[in-house]
Coordinates of N, CA, C and O in Angstrom, one line a residue:
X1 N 72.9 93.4 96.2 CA 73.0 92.1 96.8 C 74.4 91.6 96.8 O 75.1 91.7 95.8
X2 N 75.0 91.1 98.2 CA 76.2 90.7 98.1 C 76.6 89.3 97.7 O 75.5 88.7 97.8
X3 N 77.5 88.4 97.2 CA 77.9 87.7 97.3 C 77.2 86.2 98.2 O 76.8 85.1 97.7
X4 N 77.1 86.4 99.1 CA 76.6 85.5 100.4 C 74.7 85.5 100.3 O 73.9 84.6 100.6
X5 N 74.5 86.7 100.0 CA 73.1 86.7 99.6 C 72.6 85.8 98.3 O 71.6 85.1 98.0
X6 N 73.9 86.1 97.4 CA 73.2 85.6 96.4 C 73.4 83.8 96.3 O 72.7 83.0 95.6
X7 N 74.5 83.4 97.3 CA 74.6 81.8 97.5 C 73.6 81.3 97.7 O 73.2 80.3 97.1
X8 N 72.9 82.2 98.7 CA 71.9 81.5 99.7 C 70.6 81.3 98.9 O 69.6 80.8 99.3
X9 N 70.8 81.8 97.6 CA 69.4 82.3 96.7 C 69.7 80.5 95.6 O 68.9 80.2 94.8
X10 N 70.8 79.9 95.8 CA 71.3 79.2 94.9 C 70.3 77.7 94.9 O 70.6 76.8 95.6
X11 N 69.3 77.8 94.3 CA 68.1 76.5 94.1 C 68.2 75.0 94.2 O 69.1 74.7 94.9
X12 N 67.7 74.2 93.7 CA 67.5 73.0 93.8 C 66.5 72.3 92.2 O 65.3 72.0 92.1
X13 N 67.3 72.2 91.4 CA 67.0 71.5 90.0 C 66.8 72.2 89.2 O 66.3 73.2 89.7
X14 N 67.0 72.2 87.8 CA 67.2 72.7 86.9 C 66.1 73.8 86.6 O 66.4 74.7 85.7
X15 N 64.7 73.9 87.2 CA 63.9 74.9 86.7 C 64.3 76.1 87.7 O 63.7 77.1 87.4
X16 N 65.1 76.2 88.9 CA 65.3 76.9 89.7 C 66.8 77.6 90.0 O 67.4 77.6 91.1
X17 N 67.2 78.1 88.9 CA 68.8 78.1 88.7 C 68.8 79.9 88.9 O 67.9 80.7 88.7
X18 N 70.1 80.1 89.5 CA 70.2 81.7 89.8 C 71.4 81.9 88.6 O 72.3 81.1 88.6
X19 N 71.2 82.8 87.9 CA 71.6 83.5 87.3 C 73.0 84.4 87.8 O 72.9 85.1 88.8
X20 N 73.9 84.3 87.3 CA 75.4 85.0 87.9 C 74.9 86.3 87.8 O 73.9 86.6 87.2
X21 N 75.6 87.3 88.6 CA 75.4 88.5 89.2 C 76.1 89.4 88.1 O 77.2 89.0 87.9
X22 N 75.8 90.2 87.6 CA 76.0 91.4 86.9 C 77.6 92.0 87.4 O 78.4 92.5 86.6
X23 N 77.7 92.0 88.4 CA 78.9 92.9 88.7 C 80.2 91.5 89.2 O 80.2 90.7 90.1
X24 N 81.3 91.8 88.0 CA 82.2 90.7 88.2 C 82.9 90.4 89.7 O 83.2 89.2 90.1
X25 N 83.0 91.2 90.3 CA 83.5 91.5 91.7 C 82.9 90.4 92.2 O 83.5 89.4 92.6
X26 N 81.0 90.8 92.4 CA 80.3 89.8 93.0 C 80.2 88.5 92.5 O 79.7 87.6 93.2
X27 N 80.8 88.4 91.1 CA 80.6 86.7 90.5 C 81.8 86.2 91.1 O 81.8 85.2 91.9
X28 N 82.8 86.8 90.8 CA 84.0 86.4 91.0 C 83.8 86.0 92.9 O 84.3 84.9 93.0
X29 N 83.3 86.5 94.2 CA 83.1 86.2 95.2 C 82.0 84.9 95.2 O 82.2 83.9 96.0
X30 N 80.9 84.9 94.4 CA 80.2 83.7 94.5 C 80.4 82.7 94.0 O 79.8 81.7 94.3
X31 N 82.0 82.7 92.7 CA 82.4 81.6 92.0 C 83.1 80.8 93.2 O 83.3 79.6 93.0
X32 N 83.4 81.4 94.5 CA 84.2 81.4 95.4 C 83.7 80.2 96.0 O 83.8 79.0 96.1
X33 N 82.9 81.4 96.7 CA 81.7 80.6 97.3 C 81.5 79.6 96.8 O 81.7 78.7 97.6
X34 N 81.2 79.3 95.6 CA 80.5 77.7 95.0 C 81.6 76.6 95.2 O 81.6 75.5 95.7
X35 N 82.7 77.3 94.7 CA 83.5 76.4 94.7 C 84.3 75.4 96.5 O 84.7 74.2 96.8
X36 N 84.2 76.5 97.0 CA 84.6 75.9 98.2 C 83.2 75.1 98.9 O 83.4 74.0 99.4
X37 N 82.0 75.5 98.8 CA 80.7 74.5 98.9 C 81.1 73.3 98.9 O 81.2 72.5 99.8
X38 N 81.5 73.0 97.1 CA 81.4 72.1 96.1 C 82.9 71.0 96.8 O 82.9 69.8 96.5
X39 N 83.6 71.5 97.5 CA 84.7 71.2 98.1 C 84.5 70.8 99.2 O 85.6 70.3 99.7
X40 N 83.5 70.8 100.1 CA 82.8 70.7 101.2 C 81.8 69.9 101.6 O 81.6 69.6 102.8
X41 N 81.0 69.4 100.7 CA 79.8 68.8 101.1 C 78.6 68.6 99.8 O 77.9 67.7 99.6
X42 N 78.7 70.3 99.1 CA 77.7 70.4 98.3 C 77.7 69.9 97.2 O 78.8 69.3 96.9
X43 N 77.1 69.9 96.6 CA 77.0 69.8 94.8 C 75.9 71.2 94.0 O 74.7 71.3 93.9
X44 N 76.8 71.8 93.9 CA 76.3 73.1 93.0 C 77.3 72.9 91.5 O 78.5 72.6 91.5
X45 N 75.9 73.4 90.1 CA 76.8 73.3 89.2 C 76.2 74.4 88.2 O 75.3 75.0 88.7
X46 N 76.4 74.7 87.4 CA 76.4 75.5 86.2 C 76.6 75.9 85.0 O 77.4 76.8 84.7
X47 N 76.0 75.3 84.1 CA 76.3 74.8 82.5 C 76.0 75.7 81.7 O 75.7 75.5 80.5
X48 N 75.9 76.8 82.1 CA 75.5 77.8 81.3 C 73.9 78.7 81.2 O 73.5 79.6 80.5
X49 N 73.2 77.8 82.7 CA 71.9 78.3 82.3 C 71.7 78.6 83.8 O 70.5 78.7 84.3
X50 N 72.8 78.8 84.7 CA 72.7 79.5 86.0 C 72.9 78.4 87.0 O 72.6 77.3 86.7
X51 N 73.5 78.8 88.2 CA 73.5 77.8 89.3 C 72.7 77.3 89.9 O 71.7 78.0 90.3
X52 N 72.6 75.9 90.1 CA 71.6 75.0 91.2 C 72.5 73.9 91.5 O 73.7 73.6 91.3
X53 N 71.5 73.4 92.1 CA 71.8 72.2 93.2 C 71.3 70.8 92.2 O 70.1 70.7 92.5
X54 N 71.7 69.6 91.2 CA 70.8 68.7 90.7 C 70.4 68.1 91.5 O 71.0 67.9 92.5
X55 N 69.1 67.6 91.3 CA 67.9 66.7 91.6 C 68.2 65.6 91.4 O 68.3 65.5 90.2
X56 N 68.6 64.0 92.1 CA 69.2 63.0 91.7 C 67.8 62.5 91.4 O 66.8 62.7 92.0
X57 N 68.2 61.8 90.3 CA 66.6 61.2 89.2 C 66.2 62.1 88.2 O 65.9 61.8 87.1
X58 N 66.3 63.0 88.5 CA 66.1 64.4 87.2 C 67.0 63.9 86.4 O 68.1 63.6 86.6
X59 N 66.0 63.9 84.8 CA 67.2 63.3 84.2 C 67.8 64.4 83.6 O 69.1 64.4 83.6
X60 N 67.2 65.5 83.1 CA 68.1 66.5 82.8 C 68.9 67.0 83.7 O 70.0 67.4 83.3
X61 N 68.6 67.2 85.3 CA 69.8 67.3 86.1 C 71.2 66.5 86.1 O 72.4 66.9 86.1
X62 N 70.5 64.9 86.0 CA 72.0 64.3 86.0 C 72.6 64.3 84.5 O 73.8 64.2 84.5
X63 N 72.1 64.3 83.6 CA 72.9 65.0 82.4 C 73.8 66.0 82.6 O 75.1 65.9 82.6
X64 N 73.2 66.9 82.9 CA 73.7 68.7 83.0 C 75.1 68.2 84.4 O 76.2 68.6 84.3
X65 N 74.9 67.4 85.5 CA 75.7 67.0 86.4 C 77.1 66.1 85.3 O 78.3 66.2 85.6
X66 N 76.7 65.5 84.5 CA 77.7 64.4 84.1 C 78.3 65.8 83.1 O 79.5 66.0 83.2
X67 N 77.7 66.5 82.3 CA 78.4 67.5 81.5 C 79.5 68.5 82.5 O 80.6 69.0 82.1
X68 N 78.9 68.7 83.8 CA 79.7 69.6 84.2 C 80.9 68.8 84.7 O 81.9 69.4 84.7
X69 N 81.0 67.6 85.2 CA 81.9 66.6 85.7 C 83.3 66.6 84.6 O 84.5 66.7 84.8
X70 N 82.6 66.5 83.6 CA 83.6 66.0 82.4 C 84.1 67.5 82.2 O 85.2 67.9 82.7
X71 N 83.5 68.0 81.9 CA 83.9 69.6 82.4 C 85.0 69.7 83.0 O 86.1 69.5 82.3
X72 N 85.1 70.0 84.4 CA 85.7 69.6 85.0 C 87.1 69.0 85.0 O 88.1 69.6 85.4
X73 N 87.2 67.7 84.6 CA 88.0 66.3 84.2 C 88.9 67.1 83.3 O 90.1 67.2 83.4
X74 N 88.2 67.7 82.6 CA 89.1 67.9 80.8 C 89.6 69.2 81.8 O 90.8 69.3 82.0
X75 N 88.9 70.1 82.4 CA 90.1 71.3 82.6 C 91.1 70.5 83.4 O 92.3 70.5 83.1
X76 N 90.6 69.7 84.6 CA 91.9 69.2 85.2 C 93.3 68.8 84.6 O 94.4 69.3 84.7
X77 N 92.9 67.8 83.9 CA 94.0 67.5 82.7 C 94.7 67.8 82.2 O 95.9 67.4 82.2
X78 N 93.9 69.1 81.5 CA 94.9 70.1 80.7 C 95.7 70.7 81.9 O 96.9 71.0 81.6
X79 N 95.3 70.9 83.1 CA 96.6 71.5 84.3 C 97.6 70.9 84.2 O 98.7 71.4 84.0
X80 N 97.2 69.3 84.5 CA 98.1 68.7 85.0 C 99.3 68.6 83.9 O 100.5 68.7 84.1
X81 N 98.4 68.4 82.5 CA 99.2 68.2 81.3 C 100.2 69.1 81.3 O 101.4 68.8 81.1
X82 N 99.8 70.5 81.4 CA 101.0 71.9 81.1 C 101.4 71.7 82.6 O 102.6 71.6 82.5
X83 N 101.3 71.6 84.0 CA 102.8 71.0 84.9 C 103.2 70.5 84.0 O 103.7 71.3 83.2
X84 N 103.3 69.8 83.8 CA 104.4 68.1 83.3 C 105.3 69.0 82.6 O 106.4 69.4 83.0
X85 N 104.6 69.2 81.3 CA 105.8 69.9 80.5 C 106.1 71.4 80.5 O 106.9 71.9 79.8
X86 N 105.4 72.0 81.6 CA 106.7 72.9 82.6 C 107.9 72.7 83.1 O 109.0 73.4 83.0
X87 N 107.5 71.2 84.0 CA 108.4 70.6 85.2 C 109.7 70.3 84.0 O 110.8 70.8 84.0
X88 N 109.3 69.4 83.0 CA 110.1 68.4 81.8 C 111.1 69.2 81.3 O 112.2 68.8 81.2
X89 N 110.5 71.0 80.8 CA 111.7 72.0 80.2 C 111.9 72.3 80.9 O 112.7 71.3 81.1
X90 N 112.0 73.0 82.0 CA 112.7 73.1 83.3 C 113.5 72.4 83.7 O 114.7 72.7 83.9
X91 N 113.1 71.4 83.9 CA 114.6 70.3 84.3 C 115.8 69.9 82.7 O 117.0 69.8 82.6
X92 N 115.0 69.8 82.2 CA 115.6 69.7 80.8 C 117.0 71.2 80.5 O 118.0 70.8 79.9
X93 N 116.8 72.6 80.9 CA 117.1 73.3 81.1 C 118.0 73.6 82.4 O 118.7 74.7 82.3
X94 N 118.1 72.9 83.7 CA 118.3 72.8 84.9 C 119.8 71.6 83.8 O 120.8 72.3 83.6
X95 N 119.8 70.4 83.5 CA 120.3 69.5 83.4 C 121.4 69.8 82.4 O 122.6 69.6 82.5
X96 N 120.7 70.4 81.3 CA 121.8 70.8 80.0 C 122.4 72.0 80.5 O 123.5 72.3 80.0
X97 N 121.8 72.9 81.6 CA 122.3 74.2 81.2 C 121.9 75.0 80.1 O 122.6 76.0 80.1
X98 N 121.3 75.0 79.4 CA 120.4 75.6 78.6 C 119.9 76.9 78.8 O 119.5 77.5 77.8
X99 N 119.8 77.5 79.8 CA 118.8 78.7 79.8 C 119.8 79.6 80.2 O 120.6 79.4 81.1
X100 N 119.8 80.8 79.3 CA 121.0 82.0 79.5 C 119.3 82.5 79.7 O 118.4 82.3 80.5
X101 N 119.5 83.2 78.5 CA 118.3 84.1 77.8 C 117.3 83.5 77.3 O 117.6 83.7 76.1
X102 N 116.1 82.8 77.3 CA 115.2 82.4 76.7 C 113.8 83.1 76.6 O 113.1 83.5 77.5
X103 N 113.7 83.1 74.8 CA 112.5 83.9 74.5 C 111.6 83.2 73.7 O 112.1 82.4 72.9
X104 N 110.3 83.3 73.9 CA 109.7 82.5 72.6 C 108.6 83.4 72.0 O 108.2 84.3 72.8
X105 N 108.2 83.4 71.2 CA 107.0 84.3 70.3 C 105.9 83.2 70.7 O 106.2 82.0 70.8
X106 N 104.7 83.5 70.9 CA 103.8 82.5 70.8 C 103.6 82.5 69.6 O 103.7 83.5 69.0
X107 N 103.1 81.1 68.8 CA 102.4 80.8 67.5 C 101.3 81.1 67.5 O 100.7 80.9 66.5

């Protein structure tokens, strides 16, 4: 099953959730898929117990919806947070002149 097959297989409330595809290739194409959906019109989400569509009034749907939101929120954040202090040493380095050679070890 490809990719597109397995979207189209993607349910409607929490007892009807598809399961990610065994072969990363195809997850990786249907992560794709969901996400541009989810960018588009739809609402597909995934908390760990397979993709669906929530049921508004389902209260375990809109749970599992508010979990994946915040989700979401908190990865955003942290992007935005490491820009910032990307942009901040970089200019900080741009301004002093600072950067010949710079190495760091991670902790």
């Amino acid at each position: 099953m490809n990719s597109a097959q397995y979207f189209s297989k993607i349910g409607t409330g929490h007892c009807d959730t598809l399961r990610r595809p065994p072969s990363p290739y195809i997850d990786r194409k249907l992560r794709g898929l969901v996400e541009e959906a989810n960018r588009t019109g739809d609402c597909i989400i995934n908390v760990g117990n397979g993709y669906y569509r929530p049921l508004p009034g389902d209260e375990i749907d809109e749970a599992e919806l508010n979990e994946y939101l915040a989700s979401e929120l908190s990865r955003a954040r942290k992007i935005l947070s490491k820009r910032l202090a990307m942009k901040k040493t970089f200019e900080e380095w741009r301004d002093n002149d600072l950067f010949t050679y710079h190495t760091r070890k991670a902790e």
